[in-house]
Coordinates of C-alpha atoms and ligand atoms in Angstrom, one line a residue:
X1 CA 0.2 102.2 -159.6
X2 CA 2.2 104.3 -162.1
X3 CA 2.7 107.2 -159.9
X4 CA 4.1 105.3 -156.6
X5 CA 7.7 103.5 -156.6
X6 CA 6.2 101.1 -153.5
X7 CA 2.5 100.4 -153.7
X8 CA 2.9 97.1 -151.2
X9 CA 1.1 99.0 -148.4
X10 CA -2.2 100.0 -151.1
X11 CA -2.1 96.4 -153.0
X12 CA -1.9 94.5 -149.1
X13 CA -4.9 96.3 -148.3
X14 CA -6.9 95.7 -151.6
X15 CA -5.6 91.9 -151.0
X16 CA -3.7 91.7 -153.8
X17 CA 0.1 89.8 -154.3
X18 CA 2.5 91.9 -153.1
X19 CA 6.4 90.8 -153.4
X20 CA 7.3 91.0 -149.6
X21 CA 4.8 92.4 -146.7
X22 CA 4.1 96.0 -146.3
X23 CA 5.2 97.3 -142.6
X24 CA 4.3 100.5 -141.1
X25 CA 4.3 101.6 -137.6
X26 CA 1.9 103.4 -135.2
X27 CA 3.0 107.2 -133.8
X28 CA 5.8 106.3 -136.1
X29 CA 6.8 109.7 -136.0
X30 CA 7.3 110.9 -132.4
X31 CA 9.0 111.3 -129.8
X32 CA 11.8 108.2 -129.9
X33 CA 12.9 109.7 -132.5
X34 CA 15.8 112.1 -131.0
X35 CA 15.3 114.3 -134.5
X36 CA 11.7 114.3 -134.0
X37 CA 12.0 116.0 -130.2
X38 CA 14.4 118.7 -132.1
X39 CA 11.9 119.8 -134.3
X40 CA 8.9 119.6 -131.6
X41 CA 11.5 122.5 -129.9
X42 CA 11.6 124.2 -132.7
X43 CA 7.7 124.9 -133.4
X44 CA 7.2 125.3 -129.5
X45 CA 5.0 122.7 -128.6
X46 CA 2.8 120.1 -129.7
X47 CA -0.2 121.6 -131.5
X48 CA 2.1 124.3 -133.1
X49 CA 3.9 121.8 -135.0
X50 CA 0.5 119.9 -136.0
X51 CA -0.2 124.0 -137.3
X52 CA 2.9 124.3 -139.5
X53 CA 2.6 122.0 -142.6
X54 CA 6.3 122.0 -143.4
X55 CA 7.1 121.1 -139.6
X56 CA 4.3 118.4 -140.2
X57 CA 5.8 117.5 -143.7
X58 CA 9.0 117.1 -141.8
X59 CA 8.5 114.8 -139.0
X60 CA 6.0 112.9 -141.5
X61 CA 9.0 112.2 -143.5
X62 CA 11.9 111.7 -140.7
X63 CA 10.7 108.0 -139.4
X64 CA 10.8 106.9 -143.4
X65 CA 14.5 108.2 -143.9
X66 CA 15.6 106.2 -141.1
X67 CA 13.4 102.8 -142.0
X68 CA 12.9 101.0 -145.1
X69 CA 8.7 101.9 -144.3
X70 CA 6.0 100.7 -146.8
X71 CA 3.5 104.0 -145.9
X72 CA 3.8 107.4 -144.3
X73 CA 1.1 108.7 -141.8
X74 CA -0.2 111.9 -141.9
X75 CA 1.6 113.8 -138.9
X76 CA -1.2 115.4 -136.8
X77 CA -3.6 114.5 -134.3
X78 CA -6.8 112.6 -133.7
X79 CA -8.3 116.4 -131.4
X80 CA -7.8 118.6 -134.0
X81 CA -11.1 117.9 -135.0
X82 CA -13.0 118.7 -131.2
X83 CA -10.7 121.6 -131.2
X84 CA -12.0 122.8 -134.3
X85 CA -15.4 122.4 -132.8
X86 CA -14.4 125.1 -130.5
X87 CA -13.3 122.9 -127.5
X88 CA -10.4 124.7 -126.8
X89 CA -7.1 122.0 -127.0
X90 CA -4.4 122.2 -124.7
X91 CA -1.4 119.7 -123.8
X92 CA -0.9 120.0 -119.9
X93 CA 2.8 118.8 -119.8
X94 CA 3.8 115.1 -118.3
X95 CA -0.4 115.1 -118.5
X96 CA -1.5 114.7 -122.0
X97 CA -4.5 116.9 -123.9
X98 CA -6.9 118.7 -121.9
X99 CA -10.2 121.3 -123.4
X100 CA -10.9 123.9 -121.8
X101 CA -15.0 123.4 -122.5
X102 CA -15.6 119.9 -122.3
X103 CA -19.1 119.1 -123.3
X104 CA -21.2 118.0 -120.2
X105 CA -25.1 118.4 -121.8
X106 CA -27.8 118.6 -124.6
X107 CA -27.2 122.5 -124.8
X108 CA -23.3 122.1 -125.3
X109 CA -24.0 119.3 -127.8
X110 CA -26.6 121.7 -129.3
X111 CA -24.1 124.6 -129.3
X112 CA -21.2 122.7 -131.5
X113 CA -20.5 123.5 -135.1
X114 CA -19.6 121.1 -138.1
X115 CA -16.2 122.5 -139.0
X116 CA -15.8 123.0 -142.3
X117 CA -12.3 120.9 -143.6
X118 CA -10.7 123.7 -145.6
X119 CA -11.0 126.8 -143.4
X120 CA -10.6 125.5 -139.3
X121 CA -8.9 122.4 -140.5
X122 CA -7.1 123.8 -143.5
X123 CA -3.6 123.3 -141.8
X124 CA -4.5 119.8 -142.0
X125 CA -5.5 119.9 -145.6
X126 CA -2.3 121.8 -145.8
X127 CA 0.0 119.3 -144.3
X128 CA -1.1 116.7 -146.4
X129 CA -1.0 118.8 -149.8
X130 CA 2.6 119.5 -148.5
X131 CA 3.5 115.5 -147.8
X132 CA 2.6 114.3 -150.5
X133 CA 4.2 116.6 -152.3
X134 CA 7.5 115.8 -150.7
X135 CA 6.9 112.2 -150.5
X136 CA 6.6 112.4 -154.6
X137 CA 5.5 108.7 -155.1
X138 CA 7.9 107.1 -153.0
X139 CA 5.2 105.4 -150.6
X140 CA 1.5 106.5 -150.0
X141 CA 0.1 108.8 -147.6
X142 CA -2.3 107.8 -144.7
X143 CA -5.2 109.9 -143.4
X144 CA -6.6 109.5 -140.5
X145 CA -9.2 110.3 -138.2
X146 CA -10.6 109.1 -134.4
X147 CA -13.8 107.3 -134.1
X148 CA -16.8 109.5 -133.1
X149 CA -16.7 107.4 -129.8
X150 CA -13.1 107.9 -128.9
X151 CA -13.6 111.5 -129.7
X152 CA -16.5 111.5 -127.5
X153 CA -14.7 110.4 -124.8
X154 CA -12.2 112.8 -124.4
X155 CA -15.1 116.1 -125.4
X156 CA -17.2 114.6 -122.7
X157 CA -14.2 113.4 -119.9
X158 CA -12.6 116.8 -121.0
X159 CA -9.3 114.8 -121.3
X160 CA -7.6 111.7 -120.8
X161 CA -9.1 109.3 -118.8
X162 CA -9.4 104.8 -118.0
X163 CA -12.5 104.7 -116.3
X164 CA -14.5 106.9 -118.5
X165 CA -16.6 107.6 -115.6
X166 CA -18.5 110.8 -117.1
X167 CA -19.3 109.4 -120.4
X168 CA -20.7 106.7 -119.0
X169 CA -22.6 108.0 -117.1
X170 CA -23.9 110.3 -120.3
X171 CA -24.6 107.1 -121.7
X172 CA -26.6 105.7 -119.7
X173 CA -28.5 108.2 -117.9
X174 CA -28.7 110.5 -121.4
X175 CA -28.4 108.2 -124.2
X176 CA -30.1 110.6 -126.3
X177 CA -27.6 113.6 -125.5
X178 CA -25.2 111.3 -126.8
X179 CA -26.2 110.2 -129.5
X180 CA -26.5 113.3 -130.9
X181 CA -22.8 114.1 -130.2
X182 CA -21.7 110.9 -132.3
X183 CA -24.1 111.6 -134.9
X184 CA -22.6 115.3 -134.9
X185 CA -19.0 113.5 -134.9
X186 CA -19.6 111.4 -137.5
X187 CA -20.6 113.9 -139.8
X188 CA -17.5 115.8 -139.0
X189 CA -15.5 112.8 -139.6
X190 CA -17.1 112.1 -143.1
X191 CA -16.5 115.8 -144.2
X192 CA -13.1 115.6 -142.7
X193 CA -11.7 112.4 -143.9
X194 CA -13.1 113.4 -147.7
X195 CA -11.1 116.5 -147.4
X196 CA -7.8 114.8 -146.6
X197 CA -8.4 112.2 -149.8
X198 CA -9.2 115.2 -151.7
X199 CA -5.7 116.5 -150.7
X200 CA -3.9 113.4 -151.5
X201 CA -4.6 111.1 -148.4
X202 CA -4.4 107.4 -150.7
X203 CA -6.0 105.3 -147.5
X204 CA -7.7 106.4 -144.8
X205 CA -7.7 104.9 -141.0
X206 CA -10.2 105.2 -138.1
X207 CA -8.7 105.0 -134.6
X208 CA -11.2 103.7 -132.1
X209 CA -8.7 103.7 -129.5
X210 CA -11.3 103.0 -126.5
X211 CA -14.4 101.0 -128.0
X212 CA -12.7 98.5 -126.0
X213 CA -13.8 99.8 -123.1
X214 CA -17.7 99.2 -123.8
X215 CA -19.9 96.3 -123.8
X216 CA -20.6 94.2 -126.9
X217 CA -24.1 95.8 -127.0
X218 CA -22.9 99.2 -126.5
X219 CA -19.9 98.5 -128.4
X220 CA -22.6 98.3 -132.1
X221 CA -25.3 100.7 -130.9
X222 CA -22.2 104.0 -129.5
X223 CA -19.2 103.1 -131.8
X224 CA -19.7 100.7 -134.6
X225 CA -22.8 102.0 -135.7
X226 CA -21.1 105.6 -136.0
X227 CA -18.1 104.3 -138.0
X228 CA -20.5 102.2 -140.2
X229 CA -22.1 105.8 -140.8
X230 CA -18.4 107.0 -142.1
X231 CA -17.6 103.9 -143.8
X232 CA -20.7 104.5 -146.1
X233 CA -20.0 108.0 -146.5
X234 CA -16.4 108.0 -147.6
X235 CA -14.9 108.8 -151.0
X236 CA -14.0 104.8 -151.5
X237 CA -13.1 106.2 -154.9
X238 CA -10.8 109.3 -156.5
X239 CA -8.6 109.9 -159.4
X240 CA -10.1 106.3 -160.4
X241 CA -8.4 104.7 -157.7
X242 CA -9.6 102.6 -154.6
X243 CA -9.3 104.5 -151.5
X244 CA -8.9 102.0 -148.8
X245 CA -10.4 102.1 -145.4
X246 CA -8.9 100.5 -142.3
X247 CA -10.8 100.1 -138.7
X248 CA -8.9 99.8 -135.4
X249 CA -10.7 99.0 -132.5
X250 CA -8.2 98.7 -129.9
X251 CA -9.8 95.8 -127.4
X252 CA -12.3 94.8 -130.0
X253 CA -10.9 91.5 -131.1
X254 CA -14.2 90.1 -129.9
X255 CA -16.1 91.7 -132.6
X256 CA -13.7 91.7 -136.0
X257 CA -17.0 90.0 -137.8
X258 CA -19.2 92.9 -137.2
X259 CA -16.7 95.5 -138.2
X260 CA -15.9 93.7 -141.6
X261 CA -19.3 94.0 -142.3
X262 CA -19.2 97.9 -142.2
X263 CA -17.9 97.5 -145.9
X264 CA -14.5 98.6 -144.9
X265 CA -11.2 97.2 -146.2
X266 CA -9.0 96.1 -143.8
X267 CA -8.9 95.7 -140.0
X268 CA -6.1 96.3 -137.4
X269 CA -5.6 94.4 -134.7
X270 CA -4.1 94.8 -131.1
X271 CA -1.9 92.0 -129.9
X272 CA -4.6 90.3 -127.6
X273 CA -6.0 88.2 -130.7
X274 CA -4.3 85.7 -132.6
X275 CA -4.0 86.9 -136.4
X276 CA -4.3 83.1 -137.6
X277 CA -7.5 82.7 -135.9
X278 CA -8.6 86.3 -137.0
X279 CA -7.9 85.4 -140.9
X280 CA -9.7 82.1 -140.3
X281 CA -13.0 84.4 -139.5
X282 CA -13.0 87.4 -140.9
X283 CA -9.8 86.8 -144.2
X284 CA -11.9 86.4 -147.0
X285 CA -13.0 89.3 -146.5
X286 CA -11.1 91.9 -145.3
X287 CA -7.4 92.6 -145.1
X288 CA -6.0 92.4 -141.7
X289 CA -3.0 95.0 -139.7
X290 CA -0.7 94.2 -137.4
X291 CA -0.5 92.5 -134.3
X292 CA 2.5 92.7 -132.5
X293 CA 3.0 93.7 -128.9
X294 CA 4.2 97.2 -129.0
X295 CA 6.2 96.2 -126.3
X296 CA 8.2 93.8 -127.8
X297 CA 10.6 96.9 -129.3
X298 CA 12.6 96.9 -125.9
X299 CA 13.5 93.2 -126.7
X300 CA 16.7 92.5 -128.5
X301 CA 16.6 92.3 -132.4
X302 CA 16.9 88.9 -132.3
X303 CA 13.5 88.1 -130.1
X304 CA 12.0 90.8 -132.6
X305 CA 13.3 89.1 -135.1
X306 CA 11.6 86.0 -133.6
X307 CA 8.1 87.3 -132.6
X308 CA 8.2 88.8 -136.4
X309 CA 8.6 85.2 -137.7
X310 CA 5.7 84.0 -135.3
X311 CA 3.1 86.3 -136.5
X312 CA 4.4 86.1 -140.4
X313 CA 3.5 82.0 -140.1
X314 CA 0.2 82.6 -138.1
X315 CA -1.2 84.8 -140.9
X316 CA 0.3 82.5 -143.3
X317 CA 0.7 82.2 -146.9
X318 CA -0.6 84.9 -149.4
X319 CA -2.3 88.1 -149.6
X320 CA -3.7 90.7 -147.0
X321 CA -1.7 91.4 -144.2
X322 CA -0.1 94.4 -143.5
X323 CA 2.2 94.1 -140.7
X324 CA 2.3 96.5 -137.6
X325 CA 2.2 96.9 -133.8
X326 CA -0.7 96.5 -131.9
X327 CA -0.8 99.8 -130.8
X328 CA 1.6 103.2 -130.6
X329 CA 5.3 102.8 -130.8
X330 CA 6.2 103.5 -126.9
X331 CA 8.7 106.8 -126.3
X332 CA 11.5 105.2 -124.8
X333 CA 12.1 102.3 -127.5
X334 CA 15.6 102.4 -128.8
X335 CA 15.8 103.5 -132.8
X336 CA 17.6 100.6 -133.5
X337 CA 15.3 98.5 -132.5
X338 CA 12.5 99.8 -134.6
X339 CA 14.8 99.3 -137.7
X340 CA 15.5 96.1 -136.7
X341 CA 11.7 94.9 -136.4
X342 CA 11.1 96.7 -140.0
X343 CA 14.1 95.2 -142.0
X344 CA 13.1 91.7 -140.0
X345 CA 9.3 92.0 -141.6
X346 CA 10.9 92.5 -145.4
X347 CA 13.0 89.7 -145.1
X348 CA 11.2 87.5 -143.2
X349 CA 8.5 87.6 -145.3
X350 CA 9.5 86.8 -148.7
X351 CA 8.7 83.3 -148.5
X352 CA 5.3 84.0 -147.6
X353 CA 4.9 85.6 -151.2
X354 CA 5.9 83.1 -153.3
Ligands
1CP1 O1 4.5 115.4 -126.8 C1 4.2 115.1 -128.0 O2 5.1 115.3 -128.9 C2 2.8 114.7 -128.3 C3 2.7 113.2 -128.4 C4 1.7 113.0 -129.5 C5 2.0 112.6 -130.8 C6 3.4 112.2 -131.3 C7 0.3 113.3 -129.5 C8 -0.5 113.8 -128.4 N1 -0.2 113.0 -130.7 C9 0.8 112.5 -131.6 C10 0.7 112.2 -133.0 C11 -0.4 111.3 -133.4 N2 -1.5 111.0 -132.7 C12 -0.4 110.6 -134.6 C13 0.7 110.9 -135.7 C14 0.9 110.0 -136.8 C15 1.8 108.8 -136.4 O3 3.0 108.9 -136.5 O4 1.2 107.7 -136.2 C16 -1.6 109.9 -134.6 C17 -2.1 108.9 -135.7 C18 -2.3 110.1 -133.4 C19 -3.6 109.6 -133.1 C20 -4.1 109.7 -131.7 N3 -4.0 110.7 -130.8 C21 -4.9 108.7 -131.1 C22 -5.3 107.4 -131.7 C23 -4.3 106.4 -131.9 C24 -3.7 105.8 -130.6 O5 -2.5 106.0 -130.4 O6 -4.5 105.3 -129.8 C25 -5.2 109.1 -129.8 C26 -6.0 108.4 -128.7 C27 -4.6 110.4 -129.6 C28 -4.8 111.3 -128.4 C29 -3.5 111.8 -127.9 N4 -2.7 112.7 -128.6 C30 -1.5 112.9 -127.9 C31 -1.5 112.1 -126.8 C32 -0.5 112.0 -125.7 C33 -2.7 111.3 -126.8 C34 -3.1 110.1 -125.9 C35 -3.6 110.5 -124.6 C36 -4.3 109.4 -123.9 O7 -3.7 108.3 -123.7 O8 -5.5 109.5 -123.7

């Protein structure tokens, strides 16, 4: 692509030969990074800085001065979308997000509006106008959105939560009321994710961050079917380029085959599956992210070094992996250690390429 230095990350997705494989990281930018805490203080708190596109632009860019990264993810947050909806966000310190009006019934379901992209979410828009900006070609920019399902289950738990008790129960006793809300969600997402290619987003990622924590039956009829509604609805073309589309169902290893039927590009994976048994079912036909154990950062370089070699020779020889962590980078991984595991997937993986 003429007007990107590093097009690795794109060409990996599309499934084309790429020189050495693409690595990017999860939550890269956050809060193991001492600079990224520094300018967190400065905007205040959380959603302040996800408000202020040049604060955004910044902490977007500080995990790729540091690492040699193949992509940069927009920096903002999977609830800006409920809060747009009117939800009312806030981060309850040491106890992760909270809104203030969760949504408990048909007439609260009823009640929520369709934000529109530009106007409630135009500091998103903003943000990624400003990025890609900055970034000027040197790697591209990744949108991103949650699934209408994970959404769902922190409008309807108003928060955080590993039972998911009240959704549940929504589920089953109301499956109608629900419905409704990821129908709702869905469109929100479509309208949402479009903005953010229109604004330069170059790839686009879902994170279904708890359709793990539903049955196989459930799993198609609550989440799947909902990102299958995205997945057709997306801009998969602009400027007269592919706009790639990557699903991550964190605990959905079980079902890779139905998800690459949605149509979408790639998949990412946690570290519970085994990427050479993944490729062998679902590699011909869409490209594949990850796997490794997010945990595996508080190992020394060397082991990292190690486990990076492991999943390089499980995928194998040729085209369409990109490589990342199952999952979030955790806060208290050492930098080092992060820069280690990036420069160990470009060299490392050379020989894979040829
Ligand atoms: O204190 C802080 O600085 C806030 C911590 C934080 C950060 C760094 C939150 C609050 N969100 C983010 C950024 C973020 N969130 C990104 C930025 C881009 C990147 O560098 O990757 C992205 C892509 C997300 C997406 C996100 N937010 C997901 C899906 C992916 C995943 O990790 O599973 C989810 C589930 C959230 C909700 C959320 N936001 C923040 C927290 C602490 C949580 C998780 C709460 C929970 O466990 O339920």
């Amino acid at each position: 692509m003429p007007d990107l230095k590093n097009d690795r990350y794109l060409r990996a997705l599309l499934r084309q030969p790429v020189d050495v494989t693409p690595v990017w990281m999860m939550r890269q930018a956050g809060r193991y990074l001492p600079e990224y805490k520094a300018t967190r203080a400065q905007a205040g708190d959380f959603m302040s800085l996800c408000r202020n596109p040049e604060l955004a632009c910044e902490v977007t860019l500080q995990p790729l001065r540091r690492y040699a990264l193949d992509a940069a993810i927009l920096f903002s947050d999977i609830l800006t979308v409920p809060d747009a909806m009117g939800l009312g966000l806030y981060f309850e310190t040491g106890e992760g997000p909270r809104f203030t009006h969760p949504v408990r019934n048909a007439t609260d379901v009823a009640r929520l509006p369709i934000p529109d992209p530009e106007q409630e979410l135009g500091y998103v828009m903003d943000a990624v106008r400003t990025i890609r900006r900055e970034l000027a070609g040197a790697v591209p920019l990744i949108g991103f959105s949650g699934s209408p399902w994970t959404l769902a289950t922190y409008m309807v738990e108003g928060g955080s939560s590993k039972a998911f008790t009240v959704i549940k129960k929504m589920l089953f006793a109301e499956p109608q009321t629900l419905h409704l809300l990821l129908d709702k969600l869905a469109d929100s997402v479509i309208l949402y994710l479009n903005a953010q290619i229109k604004a330069g987003a170059q790839s686009v990622m879902i994170f279904d961050t708890w359709g793990g924590a539903l049955s196989g039956r459930d799993y198609r009829e609550f989440s799947l079917h909902y990102m299958h509604k995205i997945v057709d609805g997306l801009l998969r073309e602009h400027e007269a380029r592919r706009v790639p589309v990557t699903l991550f169902t964190k605990g959905g290893g079980q079902w890779l085959e139905a998800m690459a039927a949605t149509g979408c590009d790639a998949l990412g994976l946690d570290w519970t599956t085994d990427i050479s048994e993944v490729r062998a079912r679902v590699g011909d036909k869409v490209a594949l992210q990850g796997n490794m154990d997010p945990s595996m950062l508080y190992a020394p370089p060397a082991r990292i070094e190690q486990e990076v070699e492991t999943i390089l020779t499980a995928f194998g020889q040729g085209n369409g992996h990109v490589f990342n962590l199952g999952h979030g980078i955790h806060q208290d991984v050492p930098p080092e250690h992060a820069g280690a595991f990036v420069d160990a997937v470009h060299r490392l993986s050379r020989p894979f390429h040829q």
